[in-house]
Short mmCIF file of C-alpha atoms in Angstrom, two decimals:
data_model
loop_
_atom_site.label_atom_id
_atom_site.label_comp_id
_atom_site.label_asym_id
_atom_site.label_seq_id
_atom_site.Cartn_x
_atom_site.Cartn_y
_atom_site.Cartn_z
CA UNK T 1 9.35 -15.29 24.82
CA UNK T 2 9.86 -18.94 23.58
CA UNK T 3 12.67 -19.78 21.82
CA UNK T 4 11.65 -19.13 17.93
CA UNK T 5 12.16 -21.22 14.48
CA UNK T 6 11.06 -20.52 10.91
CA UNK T 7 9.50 -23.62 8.95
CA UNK T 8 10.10 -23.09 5.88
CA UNK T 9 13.16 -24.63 5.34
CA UNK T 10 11.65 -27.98 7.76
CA UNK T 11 9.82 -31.17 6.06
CA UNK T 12 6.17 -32.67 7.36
CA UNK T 13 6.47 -36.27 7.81
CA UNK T 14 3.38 -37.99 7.04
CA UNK T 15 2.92 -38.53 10.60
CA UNK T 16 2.88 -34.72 11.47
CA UNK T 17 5.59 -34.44 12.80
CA UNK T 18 8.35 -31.72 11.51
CA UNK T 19 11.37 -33.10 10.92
CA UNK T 20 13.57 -29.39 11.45
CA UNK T 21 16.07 -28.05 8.97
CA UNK T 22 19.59 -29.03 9.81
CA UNK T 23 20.30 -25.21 10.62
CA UNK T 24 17.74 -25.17 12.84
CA UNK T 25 18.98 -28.03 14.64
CA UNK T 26 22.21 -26.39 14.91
CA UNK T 27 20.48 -23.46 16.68
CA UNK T 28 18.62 -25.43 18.81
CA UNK T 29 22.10 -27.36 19.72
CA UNK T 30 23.68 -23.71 20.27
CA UNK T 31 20.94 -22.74 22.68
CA UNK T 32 21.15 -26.24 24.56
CA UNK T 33 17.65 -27.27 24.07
CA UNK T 34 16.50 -30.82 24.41
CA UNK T 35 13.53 -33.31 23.69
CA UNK T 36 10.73 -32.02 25.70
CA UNK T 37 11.23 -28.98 25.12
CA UNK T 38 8.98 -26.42 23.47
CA UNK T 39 9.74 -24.24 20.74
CA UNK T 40 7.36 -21.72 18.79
CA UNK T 41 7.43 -22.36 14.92
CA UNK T 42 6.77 -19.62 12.36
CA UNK T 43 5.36 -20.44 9.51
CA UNK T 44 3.27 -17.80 7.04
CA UNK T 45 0.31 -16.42 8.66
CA UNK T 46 0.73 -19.10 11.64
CA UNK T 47 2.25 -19.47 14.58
CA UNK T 48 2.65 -23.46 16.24
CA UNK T 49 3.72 -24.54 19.62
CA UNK T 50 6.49 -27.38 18.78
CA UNK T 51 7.53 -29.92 21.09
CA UNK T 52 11.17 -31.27 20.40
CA UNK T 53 12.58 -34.87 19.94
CA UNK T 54 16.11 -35.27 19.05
CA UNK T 55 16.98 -37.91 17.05
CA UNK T 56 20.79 -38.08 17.59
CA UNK T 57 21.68 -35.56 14.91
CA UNK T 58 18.00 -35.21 13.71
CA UNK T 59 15.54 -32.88 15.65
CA UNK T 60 11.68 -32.85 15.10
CA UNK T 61 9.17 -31.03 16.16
CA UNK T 62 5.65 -32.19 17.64
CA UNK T 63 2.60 -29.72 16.50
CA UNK T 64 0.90 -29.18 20.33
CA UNK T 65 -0.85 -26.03 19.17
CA UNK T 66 -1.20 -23.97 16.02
CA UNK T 67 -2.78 -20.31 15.89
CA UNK T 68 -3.58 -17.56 13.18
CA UNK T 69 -1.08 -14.89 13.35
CA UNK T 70 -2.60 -11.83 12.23
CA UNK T 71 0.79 -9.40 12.80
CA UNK T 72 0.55 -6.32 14.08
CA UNK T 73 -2.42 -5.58 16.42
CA UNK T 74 -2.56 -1.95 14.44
CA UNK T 75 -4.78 -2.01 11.17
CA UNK T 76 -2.56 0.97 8.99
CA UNK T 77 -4.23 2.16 5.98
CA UNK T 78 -0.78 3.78 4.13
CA UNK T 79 -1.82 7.11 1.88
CA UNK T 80 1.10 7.73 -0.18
CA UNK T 81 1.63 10.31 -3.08
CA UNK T 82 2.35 8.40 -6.25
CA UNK T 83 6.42 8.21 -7.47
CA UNK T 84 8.35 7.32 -10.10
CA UNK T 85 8.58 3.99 -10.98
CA UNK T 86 11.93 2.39 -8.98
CA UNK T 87 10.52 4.54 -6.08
CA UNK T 88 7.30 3.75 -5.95
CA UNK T 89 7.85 0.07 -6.16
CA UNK T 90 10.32 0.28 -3.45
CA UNK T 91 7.70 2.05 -1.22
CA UNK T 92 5.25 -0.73 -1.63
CA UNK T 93 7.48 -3.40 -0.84
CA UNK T 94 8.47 -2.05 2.40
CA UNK T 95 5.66 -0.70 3.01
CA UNK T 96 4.07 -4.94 2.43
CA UNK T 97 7.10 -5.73 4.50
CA UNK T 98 6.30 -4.33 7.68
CA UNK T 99 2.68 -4.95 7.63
CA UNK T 100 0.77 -2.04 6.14
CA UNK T 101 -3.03 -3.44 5.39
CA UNK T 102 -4.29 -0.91 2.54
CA UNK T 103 -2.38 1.53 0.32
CA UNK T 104 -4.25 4.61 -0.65
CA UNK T 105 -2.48 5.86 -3.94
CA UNK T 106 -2.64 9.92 -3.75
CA UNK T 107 -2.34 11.71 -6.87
CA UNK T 108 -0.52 14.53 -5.56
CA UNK T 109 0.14 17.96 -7.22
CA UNK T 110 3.84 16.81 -7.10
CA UNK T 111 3.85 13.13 -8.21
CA UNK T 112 5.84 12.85 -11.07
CA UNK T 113 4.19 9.99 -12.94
CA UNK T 114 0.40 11.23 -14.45
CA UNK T 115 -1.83 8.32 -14.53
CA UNK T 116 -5.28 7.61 -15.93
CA UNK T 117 -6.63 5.06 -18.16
CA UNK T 118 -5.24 2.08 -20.16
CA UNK T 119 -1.68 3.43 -18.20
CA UNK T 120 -3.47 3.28 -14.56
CA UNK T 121 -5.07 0.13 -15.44
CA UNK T 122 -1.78 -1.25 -16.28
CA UNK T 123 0.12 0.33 -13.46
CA UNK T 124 -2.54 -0.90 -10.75
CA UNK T 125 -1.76 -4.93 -11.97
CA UNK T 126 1.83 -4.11 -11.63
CA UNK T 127 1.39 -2.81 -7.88
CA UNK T 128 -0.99 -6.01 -7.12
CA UNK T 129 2.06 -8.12 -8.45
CA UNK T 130 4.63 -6.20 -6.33
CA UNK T 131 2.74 -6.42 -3.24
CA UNK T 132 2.19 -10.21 -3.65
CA UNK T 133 5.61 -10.78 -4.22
CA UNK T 134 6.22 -8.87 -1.11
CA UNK T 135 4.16 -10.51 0.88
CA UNK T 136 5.14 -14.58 0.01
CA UNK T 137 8.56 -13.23 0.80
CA UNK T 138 8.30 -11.70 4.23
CA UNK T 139 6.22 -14.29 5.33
CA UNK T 140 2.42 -12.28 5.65
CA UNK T 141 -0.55 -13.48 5.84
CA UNK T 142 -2.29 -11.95 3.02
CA UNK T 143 -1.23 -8.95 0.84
CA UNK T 144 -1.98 -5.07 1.70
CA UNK T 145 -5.15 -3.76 -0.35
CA UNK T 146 -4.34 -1.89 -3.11
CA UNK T 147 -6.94 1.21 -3.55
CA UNK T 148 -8.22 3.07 -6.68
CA UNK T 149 -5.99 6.15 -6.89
CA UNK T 150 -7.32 9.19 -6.16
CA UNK T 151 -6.18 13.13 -4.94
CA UNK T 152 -6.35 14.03 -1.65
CA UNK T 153 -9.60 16.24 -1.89
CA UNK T 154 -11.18 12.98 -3.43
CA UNK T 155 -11.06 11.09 0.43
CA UNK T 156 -14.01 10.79 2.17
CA UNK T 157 -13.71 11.32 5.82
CA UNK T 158 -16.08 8.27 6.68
CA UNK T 159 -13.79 5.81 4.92
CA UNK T 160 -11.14 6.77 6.73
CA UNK T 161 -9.48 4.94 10.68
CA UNK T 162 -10.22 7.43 13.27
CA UNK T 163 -6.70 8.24 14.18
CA UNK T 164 -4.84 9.89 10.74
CA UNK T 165 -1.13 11.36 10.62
CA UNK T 166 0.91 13.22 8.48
CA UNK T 167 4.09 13.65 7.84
CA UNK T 168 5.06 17.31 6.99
CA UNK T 169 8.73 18.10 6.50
CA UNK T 170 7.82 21.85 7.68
CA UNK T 171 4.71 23.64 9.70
CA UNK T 172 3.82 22.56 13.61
CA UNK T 173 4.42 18.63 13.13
CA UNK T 174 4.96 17.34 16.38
CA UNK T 175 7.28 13.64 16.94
CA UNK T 176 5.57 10.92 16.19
CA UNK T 177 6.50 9.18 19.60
CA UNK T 178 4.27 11.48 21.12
CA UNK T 179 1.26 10.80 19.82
CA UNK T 180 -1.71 8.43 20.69
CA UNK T 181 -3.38 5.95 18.55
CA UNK T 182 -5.84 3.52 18.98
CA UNK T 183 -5.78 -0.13 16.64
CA UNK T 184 -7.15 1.94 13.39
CA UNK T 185 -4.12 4.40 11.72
CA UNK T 186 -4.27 6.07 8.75
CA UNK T 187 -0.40 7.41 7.68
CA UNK T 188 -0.04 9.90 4.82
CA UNK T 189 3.05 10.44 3.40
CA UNK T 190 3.98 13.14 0.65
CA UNK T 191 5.52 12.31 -2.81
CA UNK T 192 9.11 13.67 -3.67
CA UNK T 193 8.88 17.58 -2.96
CA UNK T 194 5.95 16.90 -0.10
CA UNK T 195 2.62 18.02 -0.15
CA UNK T 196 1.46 21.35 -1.59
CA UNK T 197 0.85 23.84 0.71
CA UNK T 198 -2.98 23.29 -0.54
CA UNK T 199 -2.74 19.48 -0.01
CA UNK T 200 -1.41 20.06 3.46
CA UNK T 201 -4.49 22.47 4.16
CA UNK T 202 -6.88 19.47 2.59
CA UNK T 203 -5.43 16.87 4.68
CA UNK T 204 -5.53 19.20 8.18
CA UNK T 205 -9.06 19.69 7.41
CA UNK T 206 -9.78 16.06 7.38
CA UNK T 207 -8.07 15.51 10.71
CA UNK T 208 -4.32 14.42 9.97
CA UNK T 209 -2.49 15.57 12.82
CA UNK T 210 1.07 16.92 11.86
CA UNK T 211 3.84 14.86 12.76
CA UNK T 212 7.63 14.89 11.88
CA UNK T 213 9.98 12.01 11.23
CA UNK T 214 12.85 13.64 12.59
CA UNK T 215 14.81 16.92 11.00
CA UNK T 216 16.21 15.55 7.81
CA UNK T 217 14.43 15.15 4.87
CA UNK T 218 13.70 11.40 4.25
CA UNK T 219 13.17 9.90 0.63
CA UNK T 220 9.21 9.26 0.57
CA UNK T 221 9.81 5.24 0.14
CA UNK T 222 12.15 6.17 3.97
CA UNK T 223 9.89 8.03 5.52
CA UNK T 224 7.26 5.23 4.74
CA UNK T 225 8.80 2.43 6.00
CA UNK T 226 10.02 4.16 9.03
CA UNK T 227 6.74 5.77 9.66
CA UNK T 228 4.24 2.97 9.25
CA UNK T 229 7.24 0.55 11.25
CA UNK T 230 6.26 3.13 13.72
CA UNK T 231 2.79 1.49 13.79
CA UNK T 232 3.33 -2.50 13.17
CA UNK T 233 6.79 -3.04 13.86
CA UNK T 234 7.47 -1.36 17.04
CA UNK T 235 4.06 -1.70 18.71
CA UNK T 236 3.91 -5.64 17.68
CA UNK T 237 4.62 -6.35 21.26
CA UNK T 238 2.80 -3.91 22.87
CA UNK T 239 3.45 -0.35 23.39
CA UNK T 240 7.49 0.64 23.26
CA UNK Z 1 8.03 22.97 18.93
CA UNK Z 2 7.65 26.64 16.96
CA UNK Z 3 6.43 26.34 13.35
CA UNK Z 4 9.20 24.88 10.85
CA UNK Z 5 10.64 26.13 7.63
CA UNK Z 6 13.03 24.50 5.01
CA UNK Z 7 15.85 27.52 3.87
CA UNK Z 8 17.25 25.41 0.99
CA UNK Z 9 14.44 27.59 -1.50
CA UNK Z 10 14.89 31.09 0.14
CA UNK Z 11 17.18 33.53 -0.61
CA UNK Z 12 19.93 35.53 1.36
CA UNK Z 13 20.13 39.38 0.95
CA UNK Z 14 23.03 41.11 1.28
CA UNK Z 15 21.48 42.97 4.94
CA UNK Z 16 21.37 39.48 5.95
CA UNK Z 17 17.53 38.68 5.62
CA UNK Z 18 16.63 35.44 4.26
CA UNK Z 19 13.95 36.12 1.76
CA UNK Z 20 11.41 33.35 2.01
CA UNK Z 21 10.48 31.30 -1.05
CA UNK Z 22 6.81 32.18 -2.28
CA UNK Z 23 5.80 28.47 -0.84
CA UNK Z 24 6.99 28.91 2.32
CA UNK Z 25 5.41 32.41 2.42
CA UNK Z 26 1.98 30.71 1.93
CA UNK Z 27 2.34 28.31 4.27
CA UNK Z 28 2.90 31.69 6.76
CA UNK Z 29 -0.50 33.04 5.62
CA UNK Z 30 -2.33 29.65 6.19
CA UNK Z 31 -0.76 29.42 9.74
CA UNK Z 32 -1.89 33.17 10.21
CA UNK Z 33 1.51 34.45 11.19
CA UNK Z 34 2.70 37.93 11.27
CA UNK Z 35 5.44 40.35 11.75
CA UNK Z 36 7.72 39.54 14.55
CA UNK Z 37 6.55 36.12 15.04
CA UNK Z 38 9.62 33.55 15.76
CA UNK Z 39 10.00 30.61 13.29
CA UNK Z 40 12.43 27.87 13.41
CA UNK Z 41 14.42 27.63 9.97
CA UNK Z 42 16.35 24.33 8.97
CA UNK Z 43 19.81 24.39 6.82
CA UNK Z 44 21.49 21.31 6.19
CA UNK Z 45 23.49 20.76 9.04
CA UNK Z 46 22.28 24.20 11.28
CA UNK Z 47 18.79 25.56 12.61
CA UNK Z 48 18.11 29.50 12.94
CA UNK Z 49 15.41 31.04 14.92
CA UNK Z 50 14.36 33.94 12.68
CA UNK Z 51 12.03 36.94 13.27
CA UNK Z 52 9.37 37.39 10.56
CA UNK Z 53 8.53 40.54 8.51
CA UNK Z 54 5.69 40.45 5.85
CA UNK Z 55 5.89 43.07 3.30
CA UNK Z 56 2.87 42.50 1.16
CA UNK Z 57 3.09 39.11 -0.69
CA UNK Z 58 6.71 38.80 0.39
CA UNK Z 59 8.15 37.30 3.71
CA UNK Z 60 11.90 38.07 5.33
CA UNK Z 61 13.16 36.07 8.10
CA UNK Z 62 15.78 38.16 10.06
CA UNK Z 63 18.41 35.21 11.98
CA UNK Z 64 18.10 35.65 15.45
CA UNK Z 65 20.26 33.11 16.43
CA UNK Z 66 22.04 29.85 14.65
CA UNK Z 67 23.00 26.66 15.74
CA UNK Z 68 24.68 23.29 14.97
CA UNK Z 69 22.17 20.43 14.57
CA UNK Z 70 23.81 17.69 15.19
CA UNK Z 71 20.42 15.55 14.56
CA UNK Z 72 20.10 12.35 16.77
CA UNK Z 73 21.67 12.42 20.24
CA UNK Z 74 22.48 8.52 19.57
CA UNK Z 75 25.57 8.17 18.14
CA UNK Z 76 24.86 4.65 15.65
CA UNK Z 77 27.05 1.89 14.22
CA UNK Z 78 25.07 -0.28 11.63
CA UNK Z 79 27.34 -3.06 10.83
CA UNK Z 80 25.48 -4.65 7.71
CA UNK Z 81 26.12 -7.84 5.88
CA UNK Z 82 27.54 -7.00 2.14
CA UNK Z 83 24.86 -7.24 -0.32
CA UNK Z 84 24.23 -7.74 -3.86
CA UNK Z 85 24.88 -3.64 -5.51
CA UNK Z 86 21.50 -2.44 -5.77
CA UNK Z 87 20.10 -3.96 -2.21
CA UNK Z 88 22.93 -2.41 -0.53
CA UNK Z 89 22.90 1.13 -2.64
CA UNK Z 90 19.60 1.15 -1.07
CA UNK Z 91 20.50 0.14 2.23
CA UNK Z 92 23.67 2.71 2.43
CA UNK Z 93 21.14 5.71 1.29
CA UNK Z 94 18.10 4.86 3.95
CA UNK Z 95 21.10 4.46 6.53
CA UNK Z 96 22.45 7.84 5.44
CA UNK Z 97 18.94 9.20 5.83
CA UNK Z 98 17.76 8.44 9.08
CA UNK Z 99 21.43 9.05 10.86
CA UNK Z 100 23.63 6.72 11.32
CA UNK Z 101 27.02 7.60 11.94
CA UNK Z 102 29.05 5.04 10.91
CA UNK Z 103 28.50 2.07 8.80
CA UNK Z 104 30.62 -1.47 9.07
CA UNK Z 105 30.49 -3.75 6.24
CA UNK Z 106 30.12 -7.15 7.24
CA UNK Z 107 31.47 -9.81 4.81
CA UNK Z 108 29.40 -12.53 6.08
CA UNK Z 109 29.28 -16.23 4.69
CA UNK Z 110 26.36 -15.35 3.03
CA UNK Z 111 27.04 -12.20 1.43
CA UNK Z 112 26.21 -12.91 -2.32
CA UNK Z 113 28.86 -10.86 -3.43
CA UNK Z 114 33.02 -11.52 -2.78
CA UNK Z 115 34.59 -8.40 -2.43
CA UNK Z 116 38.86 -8.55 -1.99
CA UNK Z 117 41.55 -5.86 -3.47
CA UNK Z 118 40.81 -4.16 -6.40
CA UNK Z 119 37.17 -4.68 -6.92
CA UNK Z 120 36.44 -3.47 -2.93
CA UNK Z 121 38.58 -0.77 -3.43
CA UNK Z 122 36.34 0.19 -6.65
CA UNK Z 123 33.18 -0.73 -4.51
CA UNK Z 124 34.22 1.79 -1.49
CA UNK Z 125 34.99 4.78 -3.47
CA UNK Z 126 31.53 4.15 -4.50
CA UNK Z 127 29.80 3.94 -1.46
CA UNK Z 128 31.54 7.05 -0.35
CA UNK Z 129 29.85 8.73 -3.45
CA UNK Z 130 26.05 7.10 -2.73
CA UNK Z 131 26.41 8.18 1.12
CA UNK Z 132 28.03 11.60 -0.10
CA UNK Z 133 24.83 12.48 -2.33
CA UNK Z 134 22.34 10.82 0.31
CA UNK Z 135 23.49 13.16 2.93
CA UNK Z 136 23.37 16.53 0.84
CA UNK Z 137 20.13 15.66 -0.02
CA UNK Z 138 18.54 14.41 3.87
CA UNK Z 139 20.31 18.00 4.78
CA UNK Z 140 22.70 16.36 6.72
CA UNK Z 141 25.74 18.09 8.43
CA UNK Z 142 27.98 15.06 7.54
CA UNK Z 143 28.18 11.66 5.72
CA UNK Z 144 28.69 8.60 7.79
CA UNK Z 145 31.86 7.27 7.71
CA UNK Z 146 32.51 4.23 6.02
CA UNK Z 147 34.67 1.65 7.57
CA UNK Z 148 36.81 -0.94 5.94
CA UNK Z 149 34.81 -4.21 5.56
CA UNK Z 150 35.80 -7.34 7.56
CA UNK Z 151 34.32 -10.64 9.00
CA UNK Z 152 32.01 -11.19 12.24
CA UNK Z 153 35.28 -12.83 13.69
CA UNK Z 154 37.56 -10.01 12.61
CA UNK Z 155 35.07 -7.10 14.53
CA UNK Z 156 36.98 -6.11 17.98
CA UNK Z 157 35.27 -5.29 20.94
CA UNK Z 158 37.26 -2.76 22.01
CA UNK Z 159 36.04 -0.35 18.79
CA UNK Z 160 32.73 -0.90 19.43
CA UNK Z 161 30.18 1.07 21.22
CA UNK Z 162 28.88 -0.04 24.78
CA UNK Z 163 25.53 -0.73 23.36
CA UNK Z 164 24.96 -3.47 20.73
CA UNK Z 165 22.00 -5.30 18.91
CA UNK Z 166 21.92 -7.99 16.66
CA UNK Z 167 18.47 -8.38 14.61
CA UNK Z 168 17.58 -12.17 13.89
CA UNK Z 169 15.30 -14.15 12.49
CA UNK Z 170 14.64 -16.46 14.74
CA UNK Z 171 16.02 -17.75 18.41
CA UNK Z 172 15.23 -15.74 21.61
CA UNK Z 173 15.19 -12.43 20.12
CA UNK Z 174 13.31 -9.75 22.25
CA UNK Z 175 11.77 -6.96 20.55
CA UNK Z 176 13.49 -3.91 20.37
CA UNK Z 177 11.39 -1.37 22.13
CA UNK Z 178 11.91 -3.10 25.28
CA UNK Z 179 15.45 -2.54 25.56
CA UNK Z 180 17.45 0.11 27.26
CA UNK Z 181 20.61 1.93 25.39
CA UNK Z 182 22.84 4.89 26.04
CA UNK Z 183 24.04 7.26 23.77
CA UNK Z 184 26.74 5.12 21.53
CA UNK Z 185 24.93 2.16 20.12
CA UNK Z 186 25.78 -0.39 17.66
CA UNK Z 187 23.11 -2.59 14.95
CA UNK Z 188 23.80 -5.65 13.52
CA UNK Z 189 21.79 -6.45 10.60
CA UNK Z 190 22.63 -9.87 8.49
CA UNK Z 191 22.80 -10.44 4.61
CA UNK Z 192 19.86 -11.99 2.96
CA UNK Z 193 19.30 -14.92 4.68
CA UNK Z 194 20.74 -14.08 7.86
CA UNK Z 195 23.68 -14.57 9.43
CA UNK Z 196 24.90 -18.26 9.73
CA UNK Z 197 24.80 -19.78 13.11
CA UNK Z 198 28.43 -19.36 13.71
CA UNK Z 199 28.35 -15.45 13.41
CA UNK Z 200 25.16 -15.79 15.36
CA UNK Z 201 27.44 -17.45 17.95
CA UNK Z 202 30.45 -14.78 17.40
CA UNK Z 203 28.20 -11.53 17.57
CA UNK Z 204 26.78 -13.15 20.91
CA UNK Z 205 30.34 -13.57 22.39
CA UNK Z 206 30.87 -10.36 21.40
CA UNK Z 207 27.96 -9.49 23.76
CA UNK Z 208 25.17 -8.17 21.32
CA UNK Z 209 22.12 -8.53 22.23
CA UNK Z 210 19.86 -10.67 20.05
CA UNK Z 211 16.39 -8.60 19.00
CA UNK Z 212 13.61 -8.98 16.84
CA UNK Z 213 12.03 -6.69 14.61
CA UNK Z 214 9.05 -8.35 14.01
CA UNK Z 215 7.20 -11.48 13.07
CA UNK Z 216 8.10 -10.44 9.15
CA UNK Z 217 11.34 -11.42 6.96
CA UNK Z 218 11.83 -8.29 6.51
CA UNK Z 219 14.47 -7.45 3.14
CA UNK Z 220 17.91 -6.31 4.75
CA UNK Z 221 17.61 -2.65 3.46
CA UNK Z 222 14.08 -2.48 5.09
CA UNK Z 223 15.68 -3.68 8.50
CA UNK Z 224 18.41 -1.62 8.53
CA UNK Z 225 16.23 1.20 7.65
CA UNK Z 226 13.45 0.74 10.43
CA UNK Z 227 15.97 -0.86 13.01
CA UNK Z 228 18.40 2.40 13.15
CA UNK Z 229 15.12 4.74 13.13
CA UNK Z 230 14.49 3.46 16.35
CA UNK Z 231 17.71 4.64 17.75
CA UNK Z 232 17.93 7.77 15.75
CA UNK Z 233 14.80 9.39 14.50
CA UNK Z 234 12.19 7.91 17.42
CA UNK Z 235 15.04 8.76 20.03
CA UNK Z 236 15.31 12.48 18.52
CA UNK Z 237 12.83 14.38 20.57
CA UNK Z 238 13.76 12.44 23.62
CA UNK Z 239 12.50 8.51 24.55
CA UNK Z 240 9.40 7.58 23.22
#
């Protein structure tokens, strides 16, 4: 892997060229790189191929190739049971953070918060704000969707990837390493107190395969972020 | 893996069978079990294999055997770079959750807040408290320990594990799942906005090995969370 930068803190000069942060230059001092060199430059949602001129103290970079970077190579559509506010907001910016593409909001027999109406309606903007927040600051390209809310016997199989987990604190879940997956995942995650018992049943029927995230009971907005890193995070560079 | 049940809800009777809580009872029925089937039960800290007995609506679980869980086999230092209180409240409670063992605050140079005498003594007799209820509540057998908190330059080699990572931004960071680890590891994970170049420089010297968790910025609390569930809840049921 090329040596790595992040633009943001590095000016264009009108002649294209990047003139690098002064940290970066640092690094690049550190790691005993010179002009000629090339360098890959992250920027959000791109990825460039810089060529390096120093400059005595000054280092630049030379744009030689610039490409889309799309993250993860697994499309994860996260199905989470609606929390409490501070949760729930924590939960979707993690869940942003490591690269989730749609939320499903599940009312659950269990979430805490009961929402319909002027309050959803309200709620819903709040979660769009959250998520774009999320997103400018960890550098995606483009925010998760945000999906109408609905319970888990409201999901239609046919909108739904192929491959679907679930994370069950008790029953026959299996480790997640274990399992197979192609580039379309759906996760489902409980709210506080997990599933019901009929929820569980609901969600088996519609071809969630069991899985565990270890033997101690993780905090929803945990077991979200460790579960869907499972997906985009660790299988970014190919299969662990 | 034999089916799962949480204990926490059921009840002990004095001949020594744990009554099963009504919700785990159901989830019996739905997985069609029946007297003298074996079923794994989880207490914080132990697991029993227990022998089932239906009497009507009712379940009993008669212990068979009990042992220690000691959860992960990875034994996990996350040194972390102080943050501002809620960010690291957060980040001590996902650590507590997924395992880690011990945690080493990191007063980096740019840790928002400066912690010396009376305030850090205030500040660690609350962290003791946040991992203390974190752990009863992830049903873990014991809290992590909480070491005193010093500088990149102050850490010494000779108290750390064999094993050690250091997530960063950018530079020649190689993902995680590549890398190979023994049973004692140690995670570095910087403040917001990283660690400077010099205790870059110092944690290399100190031979940890530079890794990536992804093309994302992601928050500190998210990267501490996701980077020590690779060691300790995706290393649980053996390597991925």
């Amino acid at each position: 892997m090329p040596l790595r930068l992040r633009l943001e803190a590095s000016l264009r000069e009108p002649d294209g060229r990047w003139r690098l942060a002064a940290e970066e230059g640092h690094h690049l001092m550190v790691r005993r790189c010179a002009s000629g060199d090339r360098v890959e430059g992250l920027l959000p949602g791109y990825r460039v191929e810089l060529r390096l001129e120093r400059r005595g103290d000054v280092w630049y970079g030379w744009e030689e190739s610039r490409r889309s970077d799309r993250g993860s190579p697994v499309r994860l559509t996260l199905l989470a049971g609606v929390l409490k506010e501070d949760a729930w907001d924590a939960l979707l910016r993690m869940a942003t953070e490591v690269g989730v593409s749609r939320v499903i909001p599940l009312l659950c027999v269990r979430s805490v918060p009961r929402l319909g109406g002027e309050r959803l309606s309200a709620r819903r903007e709040r979660w769009r704000r959250i998520v774009g927040e999320a997103t400018k600051q960890c550098g995606a390209p483009e925010p998760p969707e945000i999906a109408p809310p609905r319970s888990v016997e409201e999901l239609e199989e046919g909108a739904l990837p192929p491959d679907r987990f679930a994370a069950f604190l008790s029953g026959d879940a299996r480790p997640l390493p274990g399992e197979v997956f192609g580039d379309e995942v759906a996760l489902a995650i409980g709210p506080e107190g997990d599933f019901s018992p009929e929820e569980g049943e609901a969600l088996c029927r519609r071809a969630f395969r069991p899985i565990s995230l270890g033997g101690r009971v993780l905090r929803a907005p945990t077991a979200a972020a460790v579960g869907c890193a499972w997906f985009t995070v660790f299988h970014e560079g190919g299969a662990p």
